[in-house]
Structure formats: structure tokens, C-alpha cells
mmCIF file of C-alpha atoms in Angstrom:
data_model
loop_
_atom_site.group_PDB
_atom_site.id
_atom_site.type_symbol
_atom_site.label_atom_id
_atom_site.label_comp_id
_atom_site.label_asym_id
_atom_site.label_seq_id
_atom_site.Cartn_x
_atom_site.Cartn_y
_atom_site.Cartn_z
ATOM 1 C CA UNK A 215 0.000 0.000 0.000
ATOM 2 C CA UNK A 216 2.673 2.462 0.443
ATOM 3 C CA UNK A 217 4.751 1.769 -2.101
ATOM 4 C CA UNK A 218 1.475 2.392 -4.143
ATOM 5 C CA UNK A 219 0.648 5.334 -2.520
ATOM 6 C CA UNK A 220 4.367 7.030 -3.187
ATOM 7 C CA UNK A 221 3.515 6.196 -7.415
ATOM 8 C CA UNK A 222 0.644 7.632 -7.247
ATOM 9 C CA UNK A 223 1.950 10.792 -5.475
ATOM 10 C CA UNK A 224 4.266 10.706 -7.999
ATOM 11 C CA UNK A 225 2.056 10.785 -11.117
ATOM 12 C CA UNK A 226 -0.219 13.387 -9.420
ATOM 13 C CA UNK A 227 2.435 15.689 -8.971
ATOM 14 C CA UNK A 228 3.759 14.932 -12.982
ATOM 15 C CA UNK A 229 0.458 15.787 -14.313
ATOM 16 C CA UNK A 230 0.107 18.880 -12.403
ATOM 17 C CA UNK A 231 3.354 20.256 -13.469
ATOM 18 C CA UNK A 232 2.910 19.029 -17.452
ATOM 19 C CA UNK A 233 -0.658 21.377 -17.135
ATOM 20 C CA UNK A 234 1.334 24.035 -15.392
ATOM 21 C CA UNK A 235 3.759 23.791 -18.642
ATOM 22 C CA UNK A 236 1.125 23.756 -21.274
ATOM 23 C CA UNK A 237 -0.297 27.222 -19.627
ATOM 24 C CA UNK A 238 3.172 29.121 -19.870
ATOM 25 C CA UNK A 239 3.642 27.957 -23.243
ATOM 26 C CA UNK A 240 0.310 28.205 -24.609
ATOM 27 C CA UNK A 241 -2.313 30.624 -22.608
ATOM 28 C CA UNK A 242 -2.413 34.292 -23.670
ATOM 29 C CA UNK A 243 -0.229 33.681 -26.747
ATOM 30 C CA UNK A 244 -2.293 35.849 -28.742
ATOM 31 C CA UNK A 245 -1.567 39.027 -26.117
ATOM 32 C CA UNK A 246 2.080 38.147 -25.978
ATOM 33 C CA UNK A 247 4.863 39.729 -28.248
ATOM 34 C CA UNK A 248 5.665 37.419 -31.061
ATOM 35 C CA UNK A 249 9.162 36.109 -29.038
ATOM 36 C CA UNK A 250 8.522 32.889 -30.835
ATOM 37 C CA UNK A 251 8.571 34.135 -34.436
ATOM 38 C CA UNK A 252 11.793 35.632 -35.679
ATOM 39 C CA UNK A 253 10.475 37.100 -38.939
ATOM 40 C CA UNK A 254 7.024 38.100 -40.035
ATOM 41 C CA UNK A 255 6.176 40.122 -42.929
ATOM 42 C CA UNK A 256 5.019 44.093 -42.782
ATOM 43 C CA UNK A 257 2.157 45.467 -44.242
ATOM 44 C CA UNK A 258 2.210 49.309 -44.885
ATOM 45 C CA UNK A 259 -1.030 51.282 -46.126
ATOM 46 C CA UNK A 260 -1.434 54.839 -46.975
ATOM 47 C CA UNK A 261 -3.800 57.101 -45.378
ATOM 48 C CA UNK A 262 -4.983 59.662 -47.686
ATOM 49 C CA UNK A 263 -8.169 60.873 -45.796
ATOM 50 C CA UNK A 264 -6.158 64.123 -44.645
ATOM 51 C CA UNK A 265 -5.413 65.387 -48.917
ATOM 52 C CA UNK A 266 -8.381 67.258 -50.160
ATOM 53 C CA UNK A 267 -6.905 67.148 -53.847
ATOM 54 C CA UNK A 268 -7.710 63.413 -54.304
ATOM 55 C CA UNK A 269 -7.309 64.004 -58.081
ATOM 56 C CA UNK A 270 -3.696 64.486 -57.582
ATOM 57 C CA UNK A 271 -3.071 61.552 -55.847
ATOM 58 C CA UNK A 272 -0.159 59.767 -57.677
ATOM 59 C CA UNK A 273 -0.736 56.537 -58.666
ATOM 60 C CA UNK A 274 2.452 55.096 -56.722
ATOM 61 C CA UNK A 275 5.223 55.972 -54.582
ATOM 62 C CA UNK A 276 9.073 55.868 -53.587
ATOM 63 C CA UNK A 277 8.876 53.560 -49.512
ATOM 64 C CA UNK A 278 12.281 54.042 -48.047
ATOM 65 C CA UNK A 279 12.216 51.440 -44.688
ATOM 66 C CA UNK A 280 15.164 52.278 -41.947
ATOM 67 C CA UNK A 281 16.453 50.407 -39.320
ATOM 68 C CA UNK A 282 16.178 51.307 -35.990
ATOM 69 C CA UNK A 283 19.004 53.459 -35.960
ATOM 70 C CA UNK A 284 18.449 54.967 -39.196
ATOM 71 C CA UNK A 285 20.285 53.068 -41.676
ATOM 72 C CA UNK A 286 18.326 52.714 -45.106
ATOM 73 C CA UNK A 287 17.218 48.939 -45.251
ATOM 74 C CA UNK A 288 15.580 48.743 -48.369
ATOM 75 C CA UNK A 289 13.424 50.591 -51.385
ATOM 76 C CA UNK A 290 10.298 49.499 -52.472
ATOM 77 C CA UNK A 291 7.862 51.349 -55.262
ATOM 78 C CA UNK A 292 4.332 50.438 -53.949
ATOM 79 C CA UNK A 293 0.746 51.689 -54.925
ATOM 80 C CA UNK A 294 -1.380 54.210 -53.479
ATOM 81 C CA UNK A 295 -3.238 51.852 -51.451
ATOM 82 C CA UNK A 296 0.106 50.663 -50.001
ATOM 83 C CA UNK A 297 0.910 46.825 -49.842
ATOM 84 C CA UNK A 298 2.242 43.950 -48.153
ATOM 85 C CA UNK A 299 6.239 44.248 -48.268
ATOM 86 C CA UNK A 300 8.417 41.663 -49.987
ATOM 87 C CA UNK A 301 10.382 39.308 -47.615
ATOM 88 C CA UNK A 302 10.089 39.095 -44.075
ATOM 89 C CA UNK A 303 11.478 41.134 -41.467
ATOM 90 C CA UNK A 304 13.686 40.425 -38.206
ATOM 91 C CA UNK A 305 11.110 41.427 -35.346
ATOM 92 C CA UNK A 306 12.462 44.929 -34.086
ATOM 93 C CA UNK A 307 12.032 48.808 -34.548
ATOM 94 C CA UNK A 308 12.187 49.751 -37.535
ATOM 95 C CA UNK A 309 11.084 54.092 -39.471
ATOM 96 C CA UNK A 310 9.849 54.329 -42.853
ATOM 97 C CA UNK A 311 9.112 57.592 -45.389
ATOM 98 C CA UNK A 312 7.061 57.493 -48.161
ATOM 99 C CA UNK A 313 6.900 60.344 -50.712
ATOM 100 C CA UNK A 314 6.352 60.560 -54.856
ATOM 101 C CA UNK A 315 8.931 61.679 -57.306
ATOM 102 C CA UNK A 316 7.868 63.872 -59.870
ATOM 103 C CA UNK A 317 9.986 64.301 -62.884
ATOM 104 C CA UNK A 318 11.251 67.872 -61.195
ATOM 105 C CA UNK A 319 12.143 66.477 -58.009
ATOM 106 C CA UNK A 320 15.100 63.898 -56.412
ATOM 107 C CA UNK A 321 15.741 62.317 -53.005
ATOM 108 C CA UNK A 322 18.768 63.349 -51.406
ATOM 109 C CA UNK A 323 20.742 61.670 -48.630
ATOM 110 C CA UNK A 324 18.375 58.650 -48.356
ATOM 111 C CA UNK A 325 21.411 56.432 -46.731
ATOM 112 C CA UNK A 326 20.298 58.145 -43.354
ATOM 113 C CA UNK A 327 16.267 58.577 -42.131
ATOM 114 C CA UNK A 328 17.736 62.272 -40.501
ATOM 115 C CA UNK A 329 19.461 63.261 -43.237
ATOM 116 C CA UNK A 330 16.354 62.279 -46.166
ATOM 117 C CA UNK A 331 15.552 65.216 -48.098
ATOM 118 C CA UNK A 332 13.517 66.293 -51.126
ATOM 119 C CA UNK A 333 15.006 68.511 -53.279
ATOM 120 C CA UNK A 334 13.746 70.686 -56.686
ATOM 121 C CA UNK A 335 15.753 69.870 -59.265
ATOM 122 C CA UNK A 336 17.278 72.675 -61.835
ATOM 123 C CA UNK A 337 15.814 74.227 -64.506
ATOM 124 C CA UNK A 338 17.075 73.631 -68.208
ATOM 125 C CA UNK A 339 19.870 76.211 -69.220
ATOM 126 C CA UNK A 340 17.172 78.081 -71.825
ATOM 127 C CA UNK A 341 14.810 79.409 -68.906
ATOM 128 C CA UNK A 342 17.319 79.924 -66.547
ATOM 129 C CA UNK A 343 18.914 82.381 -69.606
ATOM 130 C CA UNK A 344 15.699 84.337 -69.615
ATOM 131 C CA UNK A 345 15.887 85.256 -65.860
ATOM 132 C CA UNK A 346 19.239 84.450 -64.788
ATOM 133 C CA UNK A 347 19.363 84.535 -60.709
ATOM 134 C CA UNK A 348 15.821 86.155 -59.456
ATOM 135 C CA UNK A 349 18.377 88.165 -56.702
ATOM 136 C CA UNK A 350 21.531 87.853 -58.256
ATOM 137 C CA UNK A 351 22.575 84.908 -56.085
ATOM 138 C CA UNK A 352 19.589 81.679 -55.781
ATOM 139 C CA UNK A 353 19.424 79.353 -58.673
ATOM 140 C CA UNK A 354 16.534 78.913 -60.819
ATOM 141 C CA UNK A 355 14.935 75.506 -59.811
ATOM 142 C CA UNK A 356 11.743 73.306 -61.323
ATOM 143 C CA UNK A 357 8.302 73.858 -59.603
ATOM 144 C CA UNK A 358 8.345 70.031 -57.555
ATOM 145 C CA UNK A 359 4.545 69.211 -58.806
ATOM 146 C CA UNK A 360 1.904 68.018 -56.093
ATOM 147 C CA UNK A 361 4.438 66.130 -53.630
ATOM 148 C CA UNK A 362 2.346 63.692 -50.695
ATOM 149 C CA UNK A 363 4.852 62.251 -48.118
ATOM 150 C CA UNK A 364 4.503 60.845 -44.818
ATOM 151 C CA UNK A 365 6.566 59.246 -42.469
ATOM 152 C CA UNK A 366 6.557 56.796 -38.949
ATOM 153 C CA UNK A 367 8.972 57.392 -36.632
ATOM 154 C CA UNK A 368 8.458 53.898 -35.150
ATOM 155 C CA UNK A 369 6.990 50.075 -36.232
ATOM 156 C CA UNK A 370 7.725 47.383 -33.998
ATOM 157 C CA UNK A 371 7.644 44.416 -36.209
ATOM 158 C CA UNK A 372 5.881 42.133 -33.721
ATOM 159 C CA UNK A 373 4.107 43.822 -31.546
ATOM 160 C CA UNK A 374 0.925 42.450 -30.778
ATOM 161 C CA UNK A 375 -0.821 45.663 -31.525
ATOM 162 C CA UNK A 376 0.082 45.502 -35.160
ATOM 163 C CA UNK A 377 0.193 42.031 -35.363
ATOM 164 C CA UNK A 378 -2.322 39.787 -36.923
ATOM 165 C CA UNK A 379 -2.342 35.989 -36.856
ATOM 166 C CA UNK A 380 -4.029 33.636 -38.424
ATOM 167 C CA UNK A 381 -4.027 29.465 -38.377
ATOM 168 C CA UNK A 382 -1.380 29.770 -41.551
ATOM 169 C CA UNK A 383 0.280 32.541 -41.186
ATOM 170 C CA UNK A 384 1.010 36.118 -39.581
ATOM 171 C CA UNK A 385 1.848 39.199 -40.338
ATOM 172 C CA UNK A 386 2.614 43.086 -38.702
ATOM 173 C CA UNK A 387 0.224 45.828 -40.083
ATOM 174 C CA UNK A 388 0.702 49.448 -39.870
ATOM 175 C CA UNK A 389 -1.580 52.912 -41.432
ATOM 176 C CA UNK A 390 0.756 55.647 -42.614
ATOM 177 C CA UNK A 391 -1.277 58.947 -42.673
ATOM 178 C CA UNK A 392 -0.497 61.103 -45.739
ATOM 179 C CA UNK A 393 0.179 64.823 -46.257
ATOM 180 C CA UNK A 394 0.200 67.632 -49.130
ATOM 181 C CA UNK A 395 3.880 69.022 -48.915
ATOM 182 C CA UNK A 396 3.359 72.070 -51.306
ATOM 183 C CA UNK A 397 1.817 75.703 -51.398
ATOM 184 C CA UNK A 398 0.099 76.929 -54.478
ATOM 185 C CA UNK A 399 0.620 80.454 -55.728
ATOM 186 C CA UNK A 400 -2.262 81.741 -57.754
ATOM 187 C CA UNK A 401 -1.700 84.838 -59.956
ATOM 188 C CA UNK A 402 -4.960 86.722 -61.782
ATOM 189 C CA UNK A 403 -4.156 89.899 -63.465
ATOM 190 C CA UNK A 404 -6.135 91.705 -65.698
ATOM 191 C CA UNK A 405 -4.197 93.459 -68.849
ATOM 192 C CA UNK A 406 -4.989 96.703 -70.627
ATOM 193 C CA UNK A 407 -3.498 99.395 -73.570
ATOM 194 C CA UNK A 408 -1.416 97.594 -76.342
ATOM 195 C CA UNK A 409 -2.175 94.068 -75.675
ATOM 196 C CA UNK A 410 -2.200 93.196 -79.162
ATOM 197 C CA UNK A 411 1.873 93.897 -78.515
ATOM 198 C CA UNK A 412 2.608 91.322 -76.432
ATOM 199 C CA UNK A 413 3.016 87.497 -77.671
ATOM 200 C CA UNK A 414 4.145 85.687 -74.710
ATOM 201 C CA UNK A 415 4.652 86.315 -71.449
ATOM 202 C CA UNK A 416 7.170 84.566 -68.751
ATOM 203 C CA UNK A 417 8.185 84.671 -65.111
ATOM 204 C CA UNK A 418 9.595 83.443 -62.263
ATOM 205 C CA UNK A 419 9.276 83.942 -58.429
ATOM 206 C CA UNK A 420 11.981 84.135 -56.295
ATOM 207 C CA UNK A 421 12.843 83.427 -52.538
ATOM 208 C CA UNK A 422 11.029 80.165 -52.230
ATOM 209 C CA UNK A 423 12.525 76.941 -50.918
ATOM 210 C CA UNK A 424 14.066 74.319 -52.631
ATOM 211 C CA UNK A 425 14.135 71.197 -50.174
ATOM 212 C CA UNK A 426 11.904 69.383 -47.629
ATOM 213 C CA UNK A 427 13.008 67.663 -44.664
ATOM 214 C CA UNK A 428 11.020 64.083 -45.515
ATOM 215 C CA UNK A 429 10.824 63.473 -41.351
ATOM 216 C CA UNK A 430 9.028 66.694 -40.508
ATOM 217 C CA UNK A 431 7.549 67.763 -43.876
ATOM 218 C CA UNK A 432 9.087 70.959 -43.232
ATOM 219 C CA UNK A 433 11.271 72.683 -45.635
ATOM 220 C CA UNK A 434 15.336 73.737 -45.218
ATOM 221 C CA UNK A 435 15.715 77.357 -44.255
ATOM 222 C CA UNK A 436 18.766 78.616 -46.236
ATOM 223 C CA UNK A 437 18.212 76.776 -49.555
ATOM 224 C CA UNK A 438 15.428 79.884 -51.390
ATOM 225 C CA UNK A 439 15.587 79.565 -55.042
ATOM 226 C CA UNK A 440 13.474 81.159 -57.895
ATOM 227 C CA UNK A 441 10.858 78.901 -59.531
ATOM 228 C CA UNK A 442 9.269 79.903 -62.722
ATOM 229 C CA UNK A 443 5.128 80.740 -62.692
ATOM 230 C CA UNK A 444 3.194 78.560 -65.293
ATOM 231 C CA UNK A 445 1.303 81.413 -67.101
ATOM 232 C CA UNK A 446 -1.284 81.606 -69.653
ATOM 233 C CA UNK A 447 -1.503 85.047 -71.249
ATOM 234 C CA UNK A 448 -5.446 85.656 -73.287
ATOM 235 C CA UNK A 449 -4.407 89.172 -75.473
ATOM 236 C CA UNK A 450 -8.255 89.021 -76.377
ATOM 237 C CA UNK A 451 -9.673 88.837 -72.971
ATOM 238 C CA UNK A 452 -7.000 90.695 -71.339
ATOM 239 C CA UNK A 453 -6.272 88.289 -68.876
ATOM 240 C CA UNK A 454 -3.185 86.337 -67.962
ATOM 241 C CA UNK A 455 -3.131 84.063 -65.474
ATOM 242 C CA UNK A 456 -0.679 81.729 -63.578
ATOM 243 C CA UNK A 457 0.360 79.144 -61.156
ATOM 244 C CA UNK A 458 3.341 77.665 -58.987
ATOM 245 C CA UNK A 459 4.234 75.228 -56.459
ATOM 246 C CA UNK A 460 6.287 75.774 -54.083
ATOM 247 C CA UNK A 461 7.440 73.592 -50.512
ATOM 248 C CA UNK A 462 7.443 76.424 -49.332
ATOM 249 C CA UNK A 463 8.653 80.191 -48.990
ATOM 250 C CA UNK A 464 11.840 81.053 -47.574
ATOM 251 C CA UNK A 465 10.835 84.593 -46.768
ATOM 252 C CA UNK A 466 8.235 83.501 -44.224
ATOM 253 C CA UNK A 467 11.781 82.016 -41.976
ATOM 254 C CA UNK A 468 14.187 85.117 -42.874
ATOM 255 C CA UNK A 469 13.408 89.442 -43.620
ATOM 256 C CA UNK A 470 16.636 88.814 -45.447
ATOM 257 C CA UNK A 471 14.868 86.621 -48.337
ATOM 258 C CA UNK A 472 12.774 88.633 -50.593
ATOM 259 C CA UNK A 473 10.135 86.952 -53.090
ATOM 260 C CA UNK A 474 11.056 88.831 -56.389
ATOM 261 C CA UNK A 475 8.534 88.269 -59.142
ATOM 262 C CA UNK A 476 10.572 88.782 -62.550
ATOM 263 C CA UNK A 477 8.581 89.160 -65.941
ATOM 264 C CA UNK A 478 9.851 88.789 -69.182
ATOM 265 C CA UNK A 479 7.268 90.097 -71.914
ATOM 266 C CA UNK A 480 8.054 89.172 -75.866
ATOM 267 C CA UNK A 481 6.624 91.559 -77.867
ATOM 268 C CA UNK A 482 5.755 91.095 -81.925
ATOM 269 C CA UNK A 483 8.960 92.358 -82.892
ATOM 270 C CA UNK A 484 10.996 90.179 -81.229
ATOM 271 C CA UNK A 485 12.166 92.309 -78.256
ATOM 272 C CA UNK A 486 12.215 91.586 -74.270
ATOM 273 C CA UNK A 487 11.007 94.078 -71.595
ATOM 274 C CA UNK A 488 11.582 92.711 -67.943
ATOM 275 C CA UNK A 489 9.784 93.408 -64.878
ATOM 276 C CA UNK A 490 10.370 93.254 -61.527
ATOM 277 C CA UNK A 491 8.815 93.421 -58.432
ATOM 278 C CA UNK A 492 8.688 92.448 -54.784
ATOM 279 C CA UNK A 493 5.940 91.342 -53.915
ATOM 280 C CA UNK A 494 6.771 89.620 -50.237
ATOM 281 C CA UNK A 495 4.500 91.394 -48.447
ATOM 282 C CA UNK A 496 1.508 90.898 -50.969
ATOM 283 C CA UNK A 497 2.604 86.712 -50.209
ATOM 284 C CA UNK A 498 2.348 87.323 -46.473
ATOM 285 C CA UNK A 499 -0.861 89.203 -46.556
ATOM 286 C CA UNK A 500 -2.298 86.354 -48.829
ATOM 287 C CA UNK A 501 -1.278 83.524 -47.539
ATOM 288 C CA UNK A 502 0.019 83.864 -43.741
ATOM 289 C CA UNK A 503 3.010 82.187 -42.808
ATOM 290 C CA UNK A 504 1.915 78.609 -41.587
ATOM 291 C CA UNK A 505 -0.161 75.996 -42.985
ATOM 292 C CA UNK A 506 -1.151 74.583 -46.402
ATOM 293 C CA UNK A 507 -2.995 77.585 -48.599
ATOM 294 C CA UNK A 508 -4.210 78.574 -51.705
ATOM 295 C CA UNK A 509 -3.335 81.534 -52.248
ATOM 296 C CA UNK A 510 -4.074 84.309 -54.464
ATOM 297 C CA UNK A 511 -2.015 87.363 -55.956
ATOM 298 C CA UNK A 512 -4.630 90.042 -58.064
ATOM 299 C CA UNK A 513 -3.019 92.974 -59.997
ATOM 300 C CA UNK A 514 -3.586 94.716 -63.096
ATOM 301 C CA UNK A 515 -0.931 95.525 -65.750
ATOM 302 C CA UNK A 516 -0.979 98.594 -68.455
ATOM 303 C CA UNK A 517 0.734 98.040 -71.258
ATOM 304 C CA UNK A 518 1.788 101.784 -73.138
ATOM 305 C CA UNK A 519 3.510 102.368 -76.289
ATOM 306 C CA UNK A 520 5.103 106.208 -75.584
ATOM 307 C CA UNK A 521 7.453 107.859 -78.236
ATOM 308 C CA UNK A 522 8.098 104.444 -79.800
ATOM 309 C CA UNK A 523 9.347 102.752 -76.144
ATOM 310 C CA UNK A 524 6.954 99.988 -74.630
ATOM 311 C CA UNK A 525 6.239 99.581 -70.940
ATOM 312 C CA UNK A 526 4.418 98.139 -68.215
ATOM 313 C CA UNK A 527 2.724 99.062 -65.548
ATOM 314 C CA UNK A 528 1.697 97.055 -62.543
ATOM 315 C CA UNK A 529 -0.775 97.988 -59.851
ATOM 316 C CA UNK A 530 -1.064 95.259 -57.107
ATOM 317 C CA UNK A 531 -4.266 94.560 -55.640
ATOM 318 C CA UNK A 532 -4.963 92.902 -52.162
ATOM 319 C CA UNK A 533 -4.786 89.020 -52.380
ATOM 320 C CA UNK A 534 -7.512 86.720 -50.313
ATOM 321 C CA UNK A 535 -6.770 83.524 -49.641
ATOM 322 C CA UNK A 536 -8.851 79.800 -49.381
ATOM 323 C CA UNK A 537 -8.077 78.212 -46.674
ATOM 324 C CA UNK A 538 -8.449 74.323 -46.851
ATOM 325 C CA UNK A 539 -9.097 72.840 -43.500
ATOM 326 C CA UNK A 540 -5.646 71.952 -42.804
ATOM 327 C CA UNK A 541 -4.057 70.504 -45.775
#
């Protein structure tokens, strides 16, 4: 009797600890961080609910991923919608940006997620011969186009709040929210006297900024640059009309940057008459100095034909801008 008392003590105490086992190993798994798994897959999708212009939504983008100390890890092109990353990922920390590239744009320093930049590229040699330097010292860049970025400054492969598993497989998922990362610049003027003078018209706006910091959004103070103005000039209606894109203006950080607005008129016979003017303040009234706006320069310009010399006259007329909700 005692000896089969003592087994059965035994193989009491054996099934309790086996039970006691199969609860560490198995209860809560699905709460637990995936300690288990060294690799899972990673799922990014874009967020575009914040961009009002869903028209100009480009159809895919550039996804830089980083390691947790900021060393670039790989480059993937992926839709709007985002997608599923190829290959799997050691669980960890990991930062990721994800922007479009326009034709008139390129990402500089990429090797480093600090040190990421987007940056206008130059203009062809022909317009920049037209204006030359807007102030005599900031090169003549493209307009960048309608640039969306955004970035996350932390995905932990493996956490269990990103982390979805099912009876075949698993896999980390993660929303990156989206942002507009240019201003638009609307000009309107109305044209009078010799219209019928002047076949094309060109310009260029100066003192805006040429890079964006891809972690904030935010553009580099000391890079301003001239962009030229997209303009439509309608000799019959008197009207010309015009439109840039900027990251941003340079004057809004400095008083020492001024946003010169250089016109270059061809007339019928083949000559040039440039026009300049500042028109910083008219930007700040228009526009204020944070946020995403449309905003909207009005003037009026008189062209006169006076003992055989053209000229023209430009009268400035308070802007008013749109404000859209926070783009």
C-alpha cells in the first residue's frame, strides 16, 4: 500500500506540473509579443483621408524602410493603397518615409532617415537664360509638382498591436497617414493698352525653398531659389493668369529673403522688356506664414507704347486667400 501510494503521489504531482507547462507555453499567446517568431512580414497602407486634392493623388510611390538606428534597409515602389512588403522582417524597430517623385524632383541623402531630403531639381539652361538669378545669387529651380509624403517614426515588427495571426500565417500591419507638402501660388491679373503687342509672357518667383526635410515635412531654411510661374496670357480677354508650387517660402523664416517676381514680356517684334517686383509682403498678406494655402495674388498691368518705347505698368491689388481645412 505504500509503495502504491508514493507512485501515485508521484504521477499526481507529474500531471500537475505538465498542465502548469502547457499554460506558460500556450495561454495568452495571442496578447504576448511574437518572441517565438523571428520574422514576419510588414504590411504598410497609406492614409490619404487628410489630402483634399484626391485628383492628384499619384498613382504610386518611392517607400524608403530604416532600421532602428536609421540606416536605409531597403526601397520598395508600392501603390497608393500601399501593400504587403516583400520578404520578411527580423522582429524589431524599424522608421519608414514614403513620398512621390515627380519628374522635377530627387531624393537626397536617403542612406540616413535624418538626413532624407527632397530637393527641386534645376531648370534647363534656356529658362534659366531668360531670368538668370531672381536676386543675383539663388538658382533657378523646377516647380516640384503636387508632392504627398509621410513618415513613422516607429513600427515594432511584432508587436501584438500591429500584429495579426491567423491558423497559416502572420503578419505586422501598420496605417501611414499622408500629407500635401506644397503651397500653391495663384496669380490673376487683368491686362490693358497695347495688348495686341505682347506674344508671350514669362516669369519666375523668387525666394522660395528648394528642399523638404522628408521626417518633418518641413522645408530647409537657407536653400530659397526662384521657380518659374506657369502662365497663360489671353491678349483678347486681357487676362493672364498663372500658377506655382512651391514647398514652401523662404521669406516667411528670414526678412533677409525677398520673393522677387521677374517678368519677361516678348513683344511682336521680337524684343524683351523685364519686370520686376517684390511682392513679399503681398505673399504674407495672402497667404500667412503657416499651414497649407491657396493663395491668391490680383493685380492689373498697363501696357503703353510712348514715343516708340513699350512699358508696363503694374498695380497690385490685395490678395484673399482659401483656406483648406488643414491641408
Amino acid at each position: 500500500m505504500k509503495n502504491r501510494s508514493k507512485y501515485a503521489c508521484g504521477a499526481t504531482w507529474l500531471v500537475i506540473v505538465q498542465a502548469v507547462v502547457a499554460v506558460l507555453a500556450f495561454g495568452g499567446c495571442n496578447k504576448r509579443p511574437y518572441t517565438r517568431v523571428k520574422q514576419l512580414p510588414l504590411e504598410i497602407k497609406l492614409d490619404w483621408s487628410a489630402v483634399k486634392e484626391t485628383n492628384q493623388i499619384p498613382e504610386r510611390l518611392k517607400l524608403l524602410l530604416f532600421e532602428e538606428n536609421g540606416t536605409l534597409r531597403a526601397q520598395y515602389d508600392i501603390p497608393k493603397e500601399g501593400q504587403l512588403l516583400t520578404g520578411l522582417l527580423d522582429v524589431g524597430t524599424y522608421k519608414a518615409i514614403c513620398v512621390n517623385v515627380t519628374n522635377n524632383v530627387e531624393i537626397q541623402n536617403p542612406d540616413k532617415f535624418e538626413t532624407t531630403q527632397l530637393v527641386a531639381k534645376p531648370v534647363s539652361s534656356s529658362l534659366a537664360s531668360i531670368f538668370g538669378k531672381a536676386d543675383g545669387k539663388s538658382a533657378m529651380v523646377e516647380q516640384p509638382g503636387w508632392i504627398f509624403s509621410g513618415v513613422l517614426q516607429e513600427i515594432k515588427v511584432g508587436d501584438p498591436l500591429i500584429t495579426e495571426e491567423t491558423s497559416s500565417s502572420a503578419k505586422s500591419s501598420i496605417v501611414m497617414p499622408m500629407a500635401r507638402r506644397v503651397k500653391v501660388i495663384n496669380f490673376n491679373f487683368t491686362v490693358s493698352g497695347v495688348t495686341n503687342e505682347i506674344k508671350t509672357v514669362s516669369a519666375a518667383l523668387g525666394g522660395v525653398a528648394s528642399k523638404i526635410d522628408l521626417t518633418t515635412g518641413a522645408i530647409v531654411a537657407g536653400n530659397q531659389a526662384a521657380s518659374p510661374v506657369t502662365l497663360t496670357f489671353n491678349p483678347a480677354g486681357g487676362t493672364l493668369q498663372g500658377t506655382v508650387l512651391i514647398f514652401g517660402n523662404e521669406a516667411e523664416l528670414s526678412d533677409e529673403v525677398r520673393n522677387n517676381l521677374q517678368f519677361a514680356f516678348e513683344t511682336e517684334s521680337g524684343r524683351r522688356i523685364p519686370l520686376e517686383e517684390d511682392i513679399t509682403e503681398q505673399l504674407k498678406n495672402s497667404g500667412g506664414a503657416e499651414g497649407d494655402l491657396q493663395i491668391k495674388i490680383e493685380g492689373s498691368l498697363d501696357v503703353r507704347y510712348d514715343a516708340g518705347l513699350m512699358t508696363v505698368v503694374i498695380e497690385w491689388l490685395r490678395g484673399s486667400e482659401e483656406d483648406l481645412e488643414g491641408l
